[in-house]
C-alpha positions as semicolon CSV with decimal commas, in nm:
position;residue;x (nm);y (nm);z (nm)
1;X;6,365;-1,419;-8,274
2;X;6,509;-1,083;-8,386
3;X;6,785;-0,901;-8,141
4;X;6,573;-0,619;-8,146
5;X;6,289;-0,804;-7,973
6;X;6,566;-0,977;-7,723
7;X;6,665;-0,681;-7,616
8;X;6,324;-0,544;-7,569
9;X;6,242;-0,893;-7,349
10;X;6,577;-0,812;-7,157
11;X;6,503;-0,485;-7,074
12;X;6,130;-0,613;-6,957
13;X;6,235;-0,887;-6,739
14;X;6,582;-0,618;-6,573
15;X;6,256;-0,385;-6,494
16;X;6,159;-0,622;-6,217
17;X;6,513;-0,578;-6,042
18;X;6,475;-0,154;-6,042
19;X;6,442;-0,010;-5,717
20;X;6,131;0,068;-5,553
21;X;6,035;0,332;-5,338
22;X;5,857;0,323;-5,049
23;X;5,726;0,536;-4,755
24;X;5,617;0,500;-4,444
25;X;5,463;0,690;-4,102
26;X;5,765;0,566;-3,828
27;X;5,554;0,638;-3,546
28;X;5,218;0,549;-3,378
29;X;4,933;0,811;-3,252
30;X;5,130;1,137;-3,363
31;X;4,797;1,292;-3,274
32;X;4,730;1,170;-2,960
33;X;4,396;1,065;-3,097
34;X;4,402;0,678;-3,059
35;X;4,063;0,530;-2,886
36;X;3,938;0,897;-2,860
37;X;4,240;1,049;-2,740
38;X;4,521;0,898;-2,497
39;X;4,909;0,878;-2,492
40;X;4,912;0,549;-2,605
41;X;5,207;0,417;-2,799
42;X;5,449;0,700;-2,604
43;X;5,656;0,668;-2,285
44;X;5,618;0,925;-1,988
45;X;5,887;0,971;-1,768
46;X;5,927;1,159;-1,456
47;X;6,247;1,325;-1,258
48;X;6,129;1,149;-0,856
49;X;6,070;1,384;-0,658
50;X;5,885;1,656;-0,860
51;X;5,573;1,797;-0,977
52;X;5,362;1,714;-1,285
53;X;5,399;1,522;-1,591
54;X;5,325;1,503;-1,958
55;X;4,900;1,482;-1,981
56;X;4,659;1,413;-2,257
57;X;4,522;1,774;-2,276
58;X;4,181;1,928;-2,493
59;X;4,016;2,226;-2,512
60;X;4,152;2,551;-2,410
61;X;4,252;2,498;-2,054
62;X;4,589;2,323;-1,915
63;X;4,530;1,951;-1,785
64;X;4,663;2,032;-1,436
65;X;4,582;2,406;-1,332
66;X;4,358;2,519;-1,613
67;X;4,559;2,762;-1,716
68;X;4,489;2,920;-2,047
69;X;4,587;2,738;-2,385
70;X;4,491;2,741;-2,724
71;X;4,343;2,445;-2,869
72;X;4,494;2,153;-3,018
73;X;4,547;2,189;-3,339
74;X;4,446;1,870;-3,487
75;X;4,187;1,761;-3,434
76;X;4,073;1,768;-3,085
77;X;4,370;1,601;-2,850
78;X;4,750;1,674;-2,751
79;X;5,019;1,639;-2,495
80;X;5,087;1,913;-2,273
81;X;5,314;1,900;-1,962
82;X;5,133;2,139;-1,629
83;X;5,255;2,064;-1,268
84;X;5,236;2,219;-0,912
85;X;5,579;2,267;-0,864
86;X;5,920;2,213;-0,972
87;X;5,948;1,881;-1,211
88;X;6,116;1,737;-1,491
89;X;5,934;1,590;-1,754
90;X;6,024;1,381;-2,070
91;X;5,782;1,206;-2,369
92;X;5,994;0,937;-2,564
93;X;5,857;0,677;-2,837
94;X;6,108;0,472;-2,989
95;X;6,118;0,377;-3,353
96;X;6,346;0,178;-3,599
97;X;6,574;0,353;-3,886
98;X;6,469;0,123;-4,220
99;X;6,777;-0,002;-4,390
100;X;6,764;0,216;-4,689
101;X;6,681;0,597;-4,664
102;X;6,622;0,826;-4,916
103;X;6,414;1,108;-4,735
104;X;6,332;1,141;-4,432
105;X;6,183;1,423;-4,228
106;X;6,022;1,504;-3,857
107;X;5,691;1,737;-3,843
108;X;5,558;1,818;-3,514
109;X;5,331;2,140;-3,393
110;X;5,477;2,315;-3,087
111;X;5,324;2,489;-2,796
112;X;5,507;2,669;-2,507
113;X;5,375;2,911;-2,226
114;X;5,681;2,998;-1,980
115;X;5,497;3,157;-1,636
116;X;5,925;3,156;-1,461
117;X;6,022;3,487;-1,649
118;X;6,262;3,395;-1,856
119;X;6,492;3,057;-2,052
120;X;6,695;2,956;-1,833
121;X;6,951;2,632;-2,001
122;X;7,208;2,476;-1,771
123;X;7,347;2,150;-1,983
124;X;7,073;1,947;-1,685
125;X;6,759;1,819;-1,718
126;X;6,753;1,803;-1,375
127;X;6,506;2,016;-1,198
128;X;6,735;2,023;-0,866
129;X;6,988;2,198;-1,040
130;X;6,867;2,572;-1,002
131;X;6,773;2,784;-1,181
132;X;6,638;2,578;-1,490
133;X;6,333;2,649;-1,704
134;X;6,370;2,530;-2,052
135;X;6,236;2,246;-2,322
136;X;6,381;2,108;-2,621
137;X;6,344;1,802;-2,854
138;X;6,594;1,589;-2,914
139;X;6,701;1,217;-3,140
140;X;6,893;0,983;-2,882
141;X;6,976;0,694;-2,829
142;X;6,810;0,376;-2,762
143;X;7,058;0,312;-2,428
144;X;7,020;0,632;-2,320
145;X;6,932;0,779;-1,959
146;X;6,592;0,961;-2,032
147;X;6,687;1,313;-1,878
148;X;7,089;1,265;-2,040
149;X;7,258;1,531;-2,213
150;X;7,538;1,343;-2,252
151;X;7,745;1,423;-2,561
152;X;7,701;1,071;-2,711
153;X;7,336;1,010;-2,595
154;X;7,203;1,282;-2,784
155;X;7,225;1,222;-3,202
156;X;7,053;1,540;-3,298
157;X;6,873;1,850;-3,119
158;X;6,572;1,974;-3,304
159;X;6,510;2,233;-3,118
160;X;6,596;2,408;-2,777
161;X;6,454;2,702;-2,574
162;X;6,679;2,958;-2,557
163;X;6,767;3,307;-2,337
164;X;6,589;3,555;-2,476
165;X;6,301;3,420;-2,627
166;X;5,953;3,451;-2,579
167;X;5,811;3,315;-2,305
168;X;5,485;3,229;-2,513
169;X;5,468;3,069;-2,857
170;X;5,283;2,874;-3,101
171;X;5,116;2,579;-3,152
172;X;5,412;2,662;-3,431
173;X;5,486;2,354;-3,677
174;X;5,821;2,287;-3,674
175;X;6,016;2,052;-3,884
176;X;6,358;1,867;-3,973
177;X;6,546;1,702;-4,245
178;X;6,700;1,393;-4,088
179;X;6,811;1,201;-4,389
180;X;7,150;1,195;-4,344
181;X;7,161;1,112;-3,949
182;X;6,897;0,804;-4,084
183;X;7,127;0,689;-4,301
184;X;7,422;0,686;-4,060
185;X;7,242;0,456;-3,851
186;X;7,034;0,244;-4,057
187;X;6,828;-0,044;-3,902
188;X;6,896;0,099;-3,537
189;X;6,690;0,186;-3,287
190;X;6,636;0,538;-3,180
191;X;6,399;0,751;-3,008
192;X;6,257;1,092;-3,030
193;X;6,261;1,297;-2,698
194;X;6,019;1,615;-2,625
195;X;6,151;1,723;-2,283
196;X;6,058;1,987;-2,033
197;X;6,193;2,121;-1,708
198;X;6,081;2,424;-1,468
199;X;6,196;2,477;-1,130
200;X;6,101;2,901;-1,133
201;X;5,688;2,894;-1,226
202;X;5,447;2,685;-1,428
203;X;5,547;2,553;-1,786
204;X;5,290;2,427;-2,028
205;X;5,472;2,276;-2,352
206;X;5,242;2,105;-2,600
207;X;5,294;1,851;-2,868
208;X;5,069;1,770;-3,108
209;X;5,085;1,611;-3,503
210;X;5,392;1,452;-3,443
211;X;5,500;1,247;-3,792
212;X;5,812;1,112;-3,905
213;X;5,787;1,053;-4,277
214;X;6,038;0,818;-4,403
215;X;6,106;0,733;-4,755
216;X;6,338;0,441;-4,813
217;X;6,456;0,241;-5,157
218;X;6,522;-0,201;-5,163
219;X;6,602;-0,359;-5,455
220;X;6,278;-0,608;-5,558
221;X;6,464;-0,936;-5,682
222;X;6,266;-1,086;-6,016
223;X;5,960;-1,343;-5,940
224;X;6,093;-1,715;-6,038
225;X;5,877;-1,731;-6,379
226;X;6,075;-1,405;-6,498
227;X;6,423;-1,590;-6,477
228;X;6,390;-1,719;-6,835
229;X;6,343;-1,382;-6,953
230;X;6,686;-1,272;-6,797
231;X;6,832;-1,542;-6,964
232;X;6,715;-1,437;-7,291
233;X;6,863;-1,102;-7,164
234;X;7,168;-1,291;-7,145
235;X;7,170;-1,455;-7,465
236;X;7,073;-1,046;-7,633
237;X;7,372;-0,915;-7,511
238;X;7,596;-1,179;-7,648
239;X;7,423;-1,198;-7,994
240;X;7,494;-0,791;-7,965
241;X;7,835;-0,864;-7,948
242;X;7,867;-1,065;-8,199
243;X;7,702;-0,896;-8,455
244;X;7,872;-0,575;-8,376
245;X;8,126;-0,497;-8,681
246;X;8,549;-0,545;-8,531
């Protein structure tokens, strides 16, 4: 056999060590659309004591007070906090970083309607600490306290109400580039926060087509009938070197 056609079987059988690519959707019913439209697959959680919650909301009227909203985007379901009086409100889901990142990125459509006036944005989630009307989304972690804003609970803020904005916006898609926080914490546990508090007047904030896109590399080791092949790879190389001139 010539070295030319070893070194064309080495370079087959090395082929079935290159990397592959892969991606994948990290979380479940993004669209609030599973078995016609529920919250399944997310966590609600509720400050005791207050008003309200996080609802499965369609059409164009709020799921609580009917207050109006424009339609979910896509297709016909989203989630949408409305209450009756002061509250604190948080929707979690918790997912797992793969081991290997390459891209990964958060996509979510965005809905708020602020009836208190203005932002207001103590460092509290709590609605008993007064005045506070604001929202914001947020990576933490798995251990943490839902309502937290603890320094070391909170891995990355994607986005936060602020003074001075407008007190009505979207559905607006908004989106982030979380590769490098992935691949500071590979294979952990983590969980993506939408959060909502209002102790001044009614606050709708909607969520809807939430995806996190995730695109991650692993070595595929060679199937056992491609090992002779490497060893012919092998045996190229050395022939190589022993042909090549001193």
């Amino acid at each position: 056999m010539s070295v030319r056609k070893i070194t064309m079987l080495a370079l087959s059988a090395l082929s079935f060590c290159a990397a592959t690519v892969q991606a994948s959707e990290l979380l479940v019913n993004g669209g609030f659309e599973n078995g016609g439209g529920s919250l399944s697959g997310w966590v609600v959680a509720d400050q005791a004591g207050g008003s309200g919650s996080w609802f499965l909301q369609s059409g164009t009227g709020s799921p609580l007070n009917g207050f109006s909203v424009p339609a979910p985007p896509g297709p016909t379901h989203a989630a949408m906090t409305d209450q009756g009086g002061p509250g604190s409100h948080v929707l979690l889901q918790s997912f797992v970083v793969p081991t290997i990142v390459t891209s990964a990125i958060l996509n979510f459509d965005y809905f708020i309607s602020n009836q208190g006036g203005a932002f207001i944005t103590p460092g509290s989630l709590d609605f008993a600490v007064a005045p506070n009307q604001q929202a914001r989304v947020d990576i933490i972690t798995a251990g943490a306290d839902p309502f937290s804003l603890a320094v070391g609970d909170i891995l990355a803020n994607i986005y936060q109400t602020q003074v001075g904005d407008p007190l009505v916006s979207g559905y607006n898609t908004i989106n982030a580039n979380l590769t490098a926080l992935f691949a500071a914490h590979a294979g952990e546990t983590l969980v993506l926060r939408f959060s909502e508090v209002d102790n001044q007047l009614f606050f709708n904030n909607g969520v809807d087509n939430v995806s996190l896109d995730v695109t991650g590399s692993s070595t595929t080791l060679p199937e056992p009938g491609t090992l002779p092949l490497l060893g012919l790879a092998v045996v190229g190389v050395g022939l190589l070197r022993r042909r090549k001139p001193a």
